[in-house]
Short mmCIF file of C-alpha atoms and ligand atoms in Angstrom, two decimals:
data_model
loop_
_atom_site.label_atom_id
_atom_site.label_comp_id
_atom_site.label_asym_id
_atom_site.label_seq_id
_atom_site.Cartn_x
_atom_site.Cartn_y
_atom_site.Cartn_z
CA UNK A 1 199.85 142.20 -225.47
CA UNK A 2 200.77 140.04 -222.52
CA UNK A 3 199.80 136.38 -223.03
CA UNK A 4 197.10 134.61 -220.80
CA UNK A 5 198.62 131.59 -219.07
CA UNK A 6 197.24 128.46 -217.51
CA UNK A 7 197.20 129.01 -213.72
CA UNK A 8 199.10 126.55 -211.65
CA UNK A 9 196.80 124.51 -209.13
CA UNK A 10 197.22 124.90 -205.49
CA UNK A 11 196.94 121.01 -205.13
CA UNK A 12 198.11 117.91 -206.77
CA UNK A 13 195.84 116.31 -209.44
CA UNK A 14 194.87 113.49 -207.02
CA UNK A 15 194.20 115.75 -204.01
CA UNK A 16 190.57 116.03 -204.44
CA UNK A 17 190.14 112.11 -204.53
CA UNK A 18 187.92 110.21 -203.97
CA UNK A 19 185.33 113.02 -204.67
CA UNK A 20 187.06 114.15 -208.01
CA UNK A 21 189.28 111.69 -209.71
CA UNK A 22 192.90 112.48 -210.53
CA UNK A 23 192.38 111.63 -214.27
CA UNK A 24 189.46 113.90 -214.80
CA UNK A 25 191.25 116.72 -212.69
CA UNK A 26 194.49 116.30 -214.82
CA UNK A 27 192.60 116.21 -218.19
CA UNK A 28 190.14 119.07 -217.28
CA UNK A 29 193.11 121.33 -216.14
CA UNK A 30 196.09 120.43 -218.70
CA UNK A 31 193.81 119.90 -221.72
CA UNK A 32 190.39 121.61 -221.46
CA UNK A 33 191.39 124.82 -219.41
CA UNK A 34 194.75 125.07 -221.52
CA UNK A 35 192.51 124.95 -224.57
CA UNK A 36 190.69 128.02 -223.69
CA UNK A 37 193.92 130.03 -222.66
CA UNK A 38 195.11 129.02 -226.09
CA UNK A 39 191.68 130.09 -227.85
CA UNK A 40 191.72 133.36 -225.88
CA UNK A 41 195.27 134.20 -226.94
CA UNK A 42 194.63 133.32 -230.49
CA UNK A 43 191.43 135.46 -230.50
CA UNK A 44 193.37 138.26 -229.09
CA UNK A 45 196.29 137.97 -231.68
CA UNK A 46 193.67 137.95 -234.53
CA UNK A 47 191.90 141.24 -233.03
CA UNK A 48 195.32 142.88 -232.78
CA UNK A 49 196.18 141.81 -236.40
CA UNK A 50 193.00 143.10 -237.67
CA UNK A 51 193.39 146.71 -235.90
CA UNK A 52 196.65 146.95 -237.66
CA UNK A 53 195.47 145.90 -241.21
CA UNK A 54 192.27 147.76 -240.62
CA UNK A 55 190.45 144.64 -241.96
CA UNK A 56 187.52 144.00 -239.62
CA UNK A 57 185.74 141.49 -241.82
CA UNK A 58 185.91 138.69 -239.33
CA UNK A 59 184.98 140.88 -236.53
CA UNK A 60 181.78 138.88 -235.53
CA UNK A 61 183.56 135.66 -235.41
CA UNK A 62 186.50 136.92 -233.50
CA UNK A 63 184.43 138.61 -230.78
CA UNK A 64 182.35 135.35 -230.36
CA UNK A 65 185.77 133.64 -229.95
CA UNK A 66 186.91 136.18 -227.36
CA UNK A 67 183.62 135.75 -225.19
CA UNK A 68 183.70 131.94 -225.36
CA UNK A 69 187.51 131.29 -224.54
CA UNK A 70 187.91 134.24 -222.51
CA UNK A 71 184.76 133.31 -220.44
CA UNK A 72 186.14 129.68 -220.53
CA UNK A 73 189.51 130.83 -219.01
CA UNK A 74 187.99 133.05 -216.20
CA UNK A 75 185.45 130.57 -214.99
CA UNK A 76 187.97 127.76 -214.85
CA UNK A 77 190.48 130.10 -213.08
CA UNK A 78 187.72 130.66 -210.53
CA UNK A 79 186.70 126.77 -210.36
CA UNK A 80 189.95 125.48 -209.45
CA UNK A 81 190.43 127.98 -206.53
CA UNK A 82 186.96 127.31 -205.40
CA UNK A 83 187.89 123.93 -204.75
CA UNK A 84 189.97 122.41 -201.89
CA UNK A 85 191.04 119.00 -200.48
CA UNK A 86 189.88 120.39 -197.15
CA UNK A 87 186.72 121.84 -198.45
CA UNK A 88 183.03 121.31 -197.70
CA UNK A 89 181.04 122.51 -194.56
CA UNK A 90 179.39 125.72 -194.76
CA UNK A 91 180.43 129.41 -194.94
CA UNK A 92 180.74 131.77 -191.99
CA UNK A 93 180.75 135.58 -191.35
CA UNK A 94 179.79 138.11 -193.77
CA UNK A 95 179.04 135.62 -196.66
CA UNK A 96 177.02 133.49 -194.47
CA UNK A 97 174.92 136.37 -193.58
CA UNK A 98 174.62 137.34 -197.14
CA UNK A 99 173.38 134.21 -198.17
CA UNK A 100 170.85 133.84 -195.46
CA UNK A 101 169.75 137.53 -196.57
CA UNK A 102 169.49 136.70 -200.29
CA UNK A 103 168.22 133.24 -199.88
CA UNK A 104 166.51 132.57 -196.43
CA UNK A 105 169.13 129.98 -195.39
CA UNK A 106 172.23 128.26 -196.37
CA UNK A 107 169.95 124.95 -197.12
CA UNK A 108 167.63 127.02 -199.29
CA UNK A 109 170.72 128.54 -201.01
CA UNK A 110 172.22 125.24 -201.49
CA UNK A 111 169.08 123.45 -202.92
CA UNK A 112 168.70 126.28 -205.54
CA UNK A 113 172.25 126.10 -206.50
CA UNK A 114 172.45 122.38 -206.87
CA UNK A 115 169.05 122.46 -208.70
CA UNK A 116 170.09 125.19 -211.17
CA UNK A 117 173.46 123.36 -212.02
CA UNK A 118 171.96 120.06 -212.45
CA UNK A 119 169.40 121.38 -214.88
CA UNK A 120 171.84 123.19 -217.19
CA UNK A 121 170.66 122.37 -220.76
CA UNK A 122 173.88 120.93 -222.62
CA UNK A 123 177.05 122.48 -221.29
CA UNK A 124 177.52 125.13 -218.75
CA UNK A 125 177.85 126.33 -215.11
CA UNK A 126 176.02 126.89 -211.91
CA UNK A 127 177.33 130.18 -210.67
CA UNK A 128 176.84 132.14 -207.22
CA UNK A 129 177.34 135.85 -208.32
CA UNK A 130 177.71 138.88 -206.10
CA UNK A 131 177.04 142.66 -206.82
CA UNK A 132 177.95 145.25 -204.44
CA UNK A 133 174.64 147.00 -204.15
CA UNK A 134 172.35 144.11 -204.53
CA UNK A 135 173.88 141.20 -202.71
CA UNK A 136 173.77 137.55 -204.22
CA UNK A 137 171.94 135.66 -207.07
CA UNK A 138 172.33 132.25 -208.56
CA UNK A 139 172.97 132.09 -212.34
CA UNK A 140 172.64 129.07 -214.62
CA UNK A 141 175.17 129.75 -217.48
CA UNK A 142 174.95 128.10 -220.82
CA UNK A 143 178.34 127.29 -222.48
CA UNK A 144 180.65 129.82 -220.74
CA UNK A 145 179.39 133.05 -221.93
CA UNK A 146 175.55 132.99 -222.06
CA UNK A 147 173.03 134.07 -219.53
CA UNK A 148 175.51 135.88 -217.52
CA UNK A 149 174.34 139.17 -216.07
CA UNK A 150 176.63 142.40 -216.45
CA UNK A 151 177.70 143.80 -213.15
CA UNK A 152 177.46 140.55 -211.13
CA UNK A 153 180.78 138.83 -210.37
CA UNK A 154 181.01 134.99 -210.17
CA UNK A 155 182.34 133.99 -206.77
CA UNK A 156 181.52 130.16 -206.66
CA UNK A 157 181.10 128.27 -210.02
CA UNK A 158 180.17 124.72 -210.70
CA UNK A 159 181.50 123.23 -214.03
CA UNK A 160 178.85 120.77 -215.48
CA UNK A 161 180.26 120.42 -219.00
CA UNK A 162 180.47 116.62 -219.47
CA UNK A 163 184.36 116.89 -219.58
CA UNK A 164 184.27 118.05 -215.94
CA UNK A 165 182.65 114.84 -214.73
CA UNK A 166 181.97 112.05 -217.11
CA UNK A 167 184.87 109.67 -216.60
CA UNK A 168 183.93 109.13 -212.95
CA UNK A 169 180.27 109.98 -212.69
CA UNK A 170 178.88 109.29 -216.32
CA UNK A 171 175.21 110.56 -216.76
CA UNK A 172 175.13 111.30 -212.83
CA UNK A 173 175.65 114.96 -212.95
CA UNK A 174 173.65 115.58 -209.72
CA UNK A 175 176.02 112.98 -207.75
CA UNK A 176 178.98 115.10 -209.19
CA UNK A 177 177.38 118.42 -208.10
CA UNK A 178 176.56 116.95 -204.70
CA UNK A 179 180.17 115.54 -204.12
CA UNK A 180 181.52 118.97 -204.82
CA UNK A 181 178.92 120.99 -202.56
CA UNK A 182 179.47 118.35 -199.78
CA UNK A 183 183.12 117.95 -199.65
CA UNK A 184 185.23 120.19 -201.88
CA UNK A 185 184.03 123.70 -201.77
CA UNK A 186 186.66 126.16 -200.54
CA UNK A 187 184.32 128.56 -198.56
CA UNK A 188 187.34 130.60 -197.57
CA UNK A 189 188.12 131.42 -201.38
CA UNK A 190 184.44 132.19 -201.84
CA UNK A 191 184.24 134.65 -198.74
CA UNK A 192 187.40 136.27 -200.17
CA UNK A 193 185.86 136.82 -203.62
CA UNK A 194 182.60 138.07 -201.88
CA UNK A 195 184.53 140.57 -199.73
CA UNK A 196 186.50 141.78 -202.77
CA UNK A 197 183.25 142.55 -204.57
CA UNK A 198 181.31 144.09 -201.76
CA UNK A 199 184.17 145.98 -199.70
MN1 MN3 B 201 185.44 122.66 -217.70
#
């Protein structure tokens, strides 16, 4: 089976300054995200070995590892592309219309997403998810894999594990979320993901 790999960022580690500091972005990408890639590959290797041997005694543990590290890798891969040094502002076109339809207005959407993200209990993510038939909804994901809804695809994800912001923002999680929403969201990428789900 082909190995999963850490994706290369489209910008330098210091490109998101001052809103997202270079040291945190470097550690977050090269250490934390890499850890999920390594963990996912290890889980897949062990599952393959178990199939070969026919010994599925550790299957419950391995499936948990797969869900945790696989979701961690996927969410971080979306997260990096959701950010841009030229981000911020508001979406346009079909995505903007869908946000208005699902949430009433961009401001109402933004307030709900920021509230859901800031209120994550422990480590997790605020997620805007899309479904072809049903439009958009906001999810509050715990860890990487809990409180997802099958059939709904994440198109904008906000990481509020402490590793994502603690060096610069310490306990001020809301300030980190506001900095991302105000200055760094790459709405072109979110719109591209929305189109891929709904076309
Ligand atoms: Mn993270």
